[in-house]
Amino acid sequence: MSEFDFWFLELVVQSPVSFLTIIPYDQCIVPDDYQTPSNLTTNQIVDILFRLFQDGYLLAITPADLDSLDTHLINDLLTKAFIPSHEQIKTALDRENFRDYELYKKLCSSDLYFFLTEKGGKQWESWAKPKWNQFFRRCILDWESVSENLWNNSIPPHRSIISCSSQEIGEKIIAIEHLLDYPQSVRYYIENSAIWKKFTPWHPTYWKTLPCGYVVSYQIERVEVNNCIDESQELTEEKIQAREWYQKIVNWYTRIRLSQL
């Protein structure tokens, strides 16, 4: 597989996405690092995606079918999934079809989402070498059932939630959160406010299963930056170390860096 193939697999690692997430080079005004794969044209992208679908790495689903599912776990997605034709892919990538709202309503069936199969996920892992023990996200997903008490404890703006593969990761993030870079306010953890839940097994993403995982909800106090006292040199060094650790954890897999064709 080429680096371009892996770019499309990486795009849907954490959730199914619309074809409209992709902006082909010949359809964009200013290329976007996240949405525009190098200088690939619409026709080139269609050919790559068609091959990935045919080879069993990706599947497609309509927005209506996606919304109808109880969860977005892979087993549920497969009940509504299909392999799109070359023409369906090209239509779904053509942004002109969706710019006029009235036309969009007539063509809404042309809008498609795509996602990784288990085969596609394993192929992505072979390239990206993910460190699942570092994985976390600041949300719970539709397949993670939690108690009302835990959910109410996580409602913003003065509460937060983390889902993670390691309890130690969650505890560390909570402990250093006030040292991370927030432009307008500092988030301080309120002692003894954390509520934990363990999942066995745990699905960090829709296609991946781990033996266990954790969700923690906790309360925070926001302090405006302008009201903060000047930091000592020791605290500044503490911030540097905290942010370096956090950046290392966030970079939990090898990311694709596309070259030009």
Tab-separated table of C-alpha atoms in Angstrom:
chain	number	residue	atom	x	y	z
A	1	MET	CA	0.000	0.000	0.000
A	2	SER	CA	1.114	3.568	-0.661
A	3	GLU	CA	1.257	6.466	1.780
A	4	PHE	CA	-1.824	7.849	0.006
A	5	ASP	CA	-3.740	4.658	0.785
A	6	PHE	CA	-2.817	4.988	4.449
A	7	TRP	CA	-3.884	8.647	4.462
A	8	PHE	CA	-7.463	7.594	3.686
A	9	LEU	CA	-7.359	4.818	6.283
A	10	GLU	CA	-6.062	7.246	8.910
A	11	LEU	CA	-8.884	9.676	8.137
A	12	VAL	CA	-11.457	7.229	9.533
A	13	VAL	CA	-9.488	5.675	12.400
A	14	GLN	CA	-11.594	7.225	15.148
A	15	SER	CA	-15.011	7.505	13.494
A	16	PRO	CA	-16.794	7.164	10.138
A	17	VAL	CA	-16.611	10.386	8.139
A	18	SER	CA	-18.443	11.882	5.185
A	19	PHE	CA	-16.809	11.845	1.773
A	20	LEU	CA	-17.247	15.621	1.944
A	21	THR	CA	-14.497	15.656	4.578
A	22	ILE	CA	-12.125	15.139	1.657
A	23	ILE	CA	-11.374	18.199	-0.492
A	24	PRO	CA	-9.663	17.128	-3.714
A	25	TYR	CA	-6.893	19.401	-4.956
A	26	ASP	CA	-8.888	20.370	-8.049
A	27	GLN	CA	-11.906	21.357	-5.917
A	28	CYS	CA	-10.195	23.513	-3.297
A	29	ILE	CA	-9.172	27.148	-3.276
A	30	VAL	CA	-6.563	26.745	-0.534
A	31	PRO	CA	-5.339	23.192	0.216
A	32	ASP	CA	-6.000	21.985	3.758
A	33	ASP	CA	-3.492	19.677	5.455
A	34	TYR	CA	-6.264	17.670	7.068
A	35	GLN	CA	-8.753	17.512	4.190
A	36	THR	CA	-6.653	17.730	1.014
A	37	PRO	CA	-4.424	14.711	0.342
A	38	SER	CA	-1.394	16.289	-1.323
A	39	ASN	CA	-2.185	17.282	-4.926
A	40	LEU	CA	-4.518	14.386	-5.682
A	41	THR	CA	-7.330	15.263	-8.067
A	42	THR	CA	-10.913	14.039	-7.737
A	43	ASN	CA	-10.401	11.294	-10.315
A	44	GLN	CA	-7.208	10.094	-8.622
A	45	ILE	CA	-8.946	9.977	-5.239
A	46	VAL	CA	-11.901	8.089	-6.696
A	47	ASP	CA	-9.532	5.463	-8.121
A	48	ILE	CA	-7.705	5.031	-4.793
A	49	LEU	CA	-10.887	4.804	-2.744
A	50	PHE	CA	-12.534	2.420	-5.202
A	51	ARG	CA	-9.555	0.070	-4.869
A	52	LEU	CA	-9.589	0.303	-1.047
A	53	PHE	CA	-13.288	-0.582	-1.046
A	54	GLN	CA	-12.806	-3.435	-3.483
A	55	ASP	CA	-9.891	-4.826	-1.443
A	56	GLY	CA	-11.976	-4.890	1.735
A	57	TYR	CA	-10.257	-2.133	3.723
A	58	LEU	CA	-13.199	0.297	3.675
A	59	LEU	CA	-16.986	0.172	3.526
A	60	ALA	CA	-19.629	2.863	2.983
A	61	ILE	CA	-22.903	3.710	4.684
A	62	THR	CA	-25.612	6.321	4.050
A	63	PRO	CA	-26.184	9.084	6.645
A	64	ALA	CA	-29.734	7.820	7.230
A	65	ASP	CA	-28.544	4.286	7.943
A	66	LEU	CA	-25.761	5.590	10.156
A	67	ASP	CA	-28.269	7.585	12.207
A	68	SER	CA	-30.584	4.595	12.508
A	69	LEU	CA	-28.044	2.427	14.318
A	70	ASP	CA	-28.120	1.988	18.094
A	71	THR	CA	-24.328	2.237	18.192
A	72	HIS	CA	-21.578	2.866	15.678
A	73	LEU	CA	-19.544	-0.186	16.638
A	74	ILE	CA	-18.208	-2.188	13.711
A	75	ASN	CA	-20.705	-5.060	14.088
A	76	ASP	CA	-23.624	-2.627	13.844
A	77	LEU	CA	-22.058	-0.707	10.967
A	78	LEU	CA	-21.646	-3.912	8.983
A	79	THR	CA	-25.415	-4.525	9.022
A	80	LYS	CA	-25.942	-1.438	6.822
A	81	ALA	CA	-22.627	-1.274	4.974
A	82	PHE	CA	-21.955	-1.690	1.269
A	83	ILE	CA	-19.241	-1.296	-1.331
A	84	PRO	CA	-19.979	1.833	-3.413
A	85	SER	CA	-19.544	1.940	-7.146
A	86	HIS	CA	-16.977	4.093	-8.904
A	87	GLU	CA	-19.747	6.525	-9.868
A	88	GLN	CA	-21.166	6.689	-6.320
A	89	ILE	CA	-17.745	7.626	-4.946
A	90	LYS	CA	-17.260	10.321	-7.573
A	91	THR	CA	-20.724	11.777	-6.906
A	92	ALA	CA	-20.157	11.787	-3.143
A	93	LEU	CA	-16.861	13.655	-3.603
A	94	ASP	CA	-18.312	16.310	-5.921
A	95	ARG	CA	-18.875	19.275	-3.628
A	96	GLU	CA	-20.895	21.100	-6.275
A	97	ASN	CA	-23.720	18.638	-5.615
A	98	PHE	CA	-24.087	19.877	-2.033
A	99	ARG	CA	-23.610	23.652	-2.238
A	100	ASP	CA	-27.207	24.517	-3.114
A	101	TYR	CA	-29.452	23.530	-0.188
A	102	GLU	CA	-32.510	22.722	-2.273
A	103	LEU	CA	-30.406	20.622	-4.630
A	104	TYR	CA	-28.766	18.985	-1.610
A	105	LYS	CA	-32.134	17.883	-0.239
A	106	LYS	CA	-32.840	16.135	-3.536
A	107	LEU	CA	-29.388	14.577	-3.647
A	108	CYS	CA	-29.029	13.721	0.057
A	109	SER	CA	-28.940	10.036	-0.830
A	110	SER	CA	-25.692	10.788	-2.673
A	111	ASP	CA	-24.024	11.826	0.572
A	112	LEU	CA	-22.065	8.887	1.953
A	113	TYR	CA	-19.927	8.073	4.966
A	114	PHE	CA	-17.081	5.573	4.928
A	115	PHE	CA	-15.272	3.622	7.642
A	116	LEU	CA	-12.591	1.041	8.322
A	117	THR	CA	-13.307	-2.655	8.266
A	118	GLU	CA	-11.424	-4.818	10.756
A	119	LYS	CA	-9.070	-5.689	7.892
A	120	GLY	CA	-8.574	-1.979	7.220
A	121	GLY	CA	-7.899	-1.331	10.898
A	122	LYS	CA	-5.221	-4.020	11.051
A	123	GLN	CA	-3.624	-2.653	7.898
A	124	TRP	CA	-3.539	0.839	9.400
A	125	GLU	CA	-1.978	-0.559	12.594
A	126	SER	CA	0.776	-2.210	10.548
A	127	TRP	CA	1.837	1.255	9.350
A	128	ALA	CA	0.995	3.503	12.287
A	129	LYS	CA	2.212	1.238	15.131
A	130	PRO	CA	-0.348	2.709	17.569
A	131	LYS	CA	0.383	2.699	21.303
A	132	TRP	CA	-3.098	1.853	22.540
A	133	ASN	CA	-1.917	2.053	26.154
A	134	GLN	CA	-1.591	5.831	25.591
A	135	PHE	CA	-4.960	6.335	23.922
A	136	PHE	CA	-7.539	8.667	25.474
A	137	ARG	CA	-10.369	10.924	24.386
A	138	ARG	CA	-12.291	13.648	26.187
A	139	CYS	CA	-15.727	12.175	25.638
A	140	ILE	CA	-17.834	9.072	25.982
A	141	LEU	CA	-19.372	7.465	22.914
A	142	ASP	CA	-22.755	5.901	22.234
A	143	TRP	CA	-21.595	2.388	23.131
A	144	GLU	CA	-20.254	3.419	26.555
A	145	SER	CA	-23.117	3.159	29.021
A	146	VAL	CA	-22.453	5.039	32.260
A	147	SER	CA	-24.488	5.771	35.367
A	148	GLU	CA	-26.587	8.900	35.629
A	149	ASN	CA	-24.418	9.981	38.538
A	150	LEU	CA	-21.232	9.761	36.450
A	151	TRP	CA	-22.877	11.478	33.485
A	152	ASN	CA	-24.248	14.362	35.581
A	153	ASN	CA	-20.803	14.758	37.127
A	154	SER	CA	-19.312	15.412	33.661
A	155	ILE	CA	-21.628	18.071	32.219
A	156	PRO	CA	-19.707	21.231	31.113
A	157	PRO	CA	-18.671	23.945	31.704
A	158	HIS	CA	-17.366	23.141	35.213
A	159	ARG	CA	-17.035	19.410	34.751
A	160	SER	CA	-15.039	17.212	32.427
A	161	ILE	CA	-14.690	13.607	31.276
A	162	ILE	CA	-11.906	11.386	29.951
A	163	SER	CA	-12.076	7.909	28.415
A	164	CYS	CA	-8.735	6.120	28.485
A	165	SER	CA	-7.098	2.739	28.114
A	166	SER	CA	-5.095	3.190	31.320
A	167	GLN	CA	-6.298	4.550	34.636
A	168	GLU	CA	-2.813	5.956	35.211
A	169	ILE	CA	-3.136	8.060	32.041
A	170	GLY	CA	-6.440	9.531	33.221
A	171	GLU	CA	-5.067	10.296	36.683
A	172	LYS	CA	-1.985	11.981	35.217
A	173	ILE	CA	-4.017	14.185	32.853
A	174	ILE	CA	-6.257	15.294	35.709
A	175	ALA	CA	-3.216	16.048	37.876
A	176	ILE	CA	-1.467	18.240	35.283
A	177	GLU	CA	-4.467	19.815	33.576
A	178	HIS	CA	-3.870	23.178	35.255
A	179	LEU	CA	-0.386	23.209	33.700
A	180	LEU	CA	-1.551	22.740	30.128
A	181	ASP	CA	-1.996	25.551	27.640
A	182	TYR	CA	-5.491	27.080	27.850
A	183	PRO	CA	-5.610	30.598	26.363
A	184	GLN	CA	-8.318	32.177	28.569
A	185	SER	CA	-8.475	30.218	31.814
A	186	VAL	CA	-6.718	27.620	33.931
A	187	ARG	CA	-8.568	24.390	34.826
A	188	TYR	CA	-8.008	23.210	38.402
A	189	TYR	CA	-9.198	19.776	39.479
A	190	ILE	CA	-11.558	19.824	42.490
A	191	GLU	CA	-10.294	17.260	44.972
A	192	ASN	CA	-12.346	14.103	45.501
A	193	SER	CA	-14.751	14.923	42.637
A	194	ALA	CA	-13.660	12.087	40.320
A	195	ILE	CA	-16.022	9.198	39.534
A	196	TRP	CA	-14.548	6.192	37.713
A	197	LYS	CA	-16.022	3.344	35.673
A	198	LYS	CA	-14.165	0.356	34.220
A	199	PHE	CA	-15.184	-1.364	30.958
A	200	THR	CA	-14.276	-4.981	30.173
A	201	PRO	CA	-13.786	-5.156	27.253
A	202	TRP	CA	-13.426	-1.588	25.983
A	203	HIS	CA	-13.869	-0.176	22.470
A	204	PRO	CA	-11.607	2.889	22.132
A	205	THR	CA	-12.799	3.276	18.533
A	206	TYR	CA	-15.628	1.676	16.593
A	207	TRP	CA	-13.428	-1.061	15.089
A	208	LYS	CA	-10.917	-1.747	17.894
A	209	THR	CA	-11.382	-3.801	21.064
A	210	LEU	CA	-9.098	-3.727	24.119
A	211	PRO	CA	-9.323	-5.965	27.217
A	212	CYS	CA	-10.357	-3.029	29.419
A	213	GLY	CA	-10.683	0.725	29.577
A	214	TYR	CA	-11.808	3.468	31.930
A	215	VAL	CA	-14.034	6.512	32.015
A	216	VAL	CA	-13.593	9.208	34.630
A	217	SER	CA	-15.758	12.265	35.178
A	218	TYR	CA	-14.552	15.055	37.441
A	219	GLN	CA	-15.264	18.630	38.398
A	220	ILE	CA	-13.014	21.586	37.713
A	221	GLU	CA	-12.649	25.187	38.785
A	222	ARG	CA	-11.867	27.673	36.038
A	223	VAL	CA	-9.607	30.578	36.968
A	224	GLU	CA	-9.227	33.449	34.535
A	225	VAL	CA	-5.657	33.821	33.296
A	226	ASN	CA	-5.592	37.577	34.001
A	227	ASN	CA	-6.242	36.879	37.673
A	228	CYS	CA	-3.393	34.397	38.046
A	229	ILE	CA	-0.344	35.278	40.109
A	230	ASP	CA	2.980	35.409	38.263
A	231	GLU	CA	4.592	31.994	38.088
A	232	SER	CA	7.832	31.076	39.756
A	233	GLN	CA	10.670	29.594	37.678
A	234	GLU	CA	9.932	26.217	39.294
A	235	LEU	CA	6.313	26.302	38.131
A	236	THR	CA	7.407	27.307	34.640
A	237	GLU	CA	9.670	24.257	34.478
A	238	GLU	CA	6.796	22.153	35.798
A	239	LYS	CA	4.630	23.449	32.972
A	240	ILE	CA	7.265	22.583	30.394
A	241	GLN	CA	7.530	19.024	31.689
A	242	ALA	CA	3.745	18.613	31.856
A	243	ARG	CA	3.244	19.832	28.295
A	244	GLU	CA	6.057	17.665	26.966
A	245	TRP	CA	4.505	14.609	28.607
A	246	TYR	CA	1.039	15.507	27.304
A	247	GLN	CA	2.333	16.025	23.772
A	248	LYS	CA	4.041	12.631	23.894
A	249	ILE	CA	0.799	10.966	25.005
A	250	VAL	CA	-1.244	12.748	22.321
A	251	ASN	CA	1.142	11.444	19.645
A	252	TRP	CA	0.107	7.833	20.194
A	253	TYR	CA	0.709	6.659	16.624
A	254	THR	CA	2.899	7.426	13.602
A	255	ARG	CA	1.124	9.963	11.418
A	256	ILE	CA	1.149	10.080	7.643
A	257	ARG	CA	3.205	12.816	5.995
A	258	LEU	CA	2.253	12.984	2.346
A	259	SER	CA	4.712	13.817	-0.422
A	260	GLN	CA	3.763	15.372	-3.727
A	261	LEU	CA	2.878	13.099	-6.651
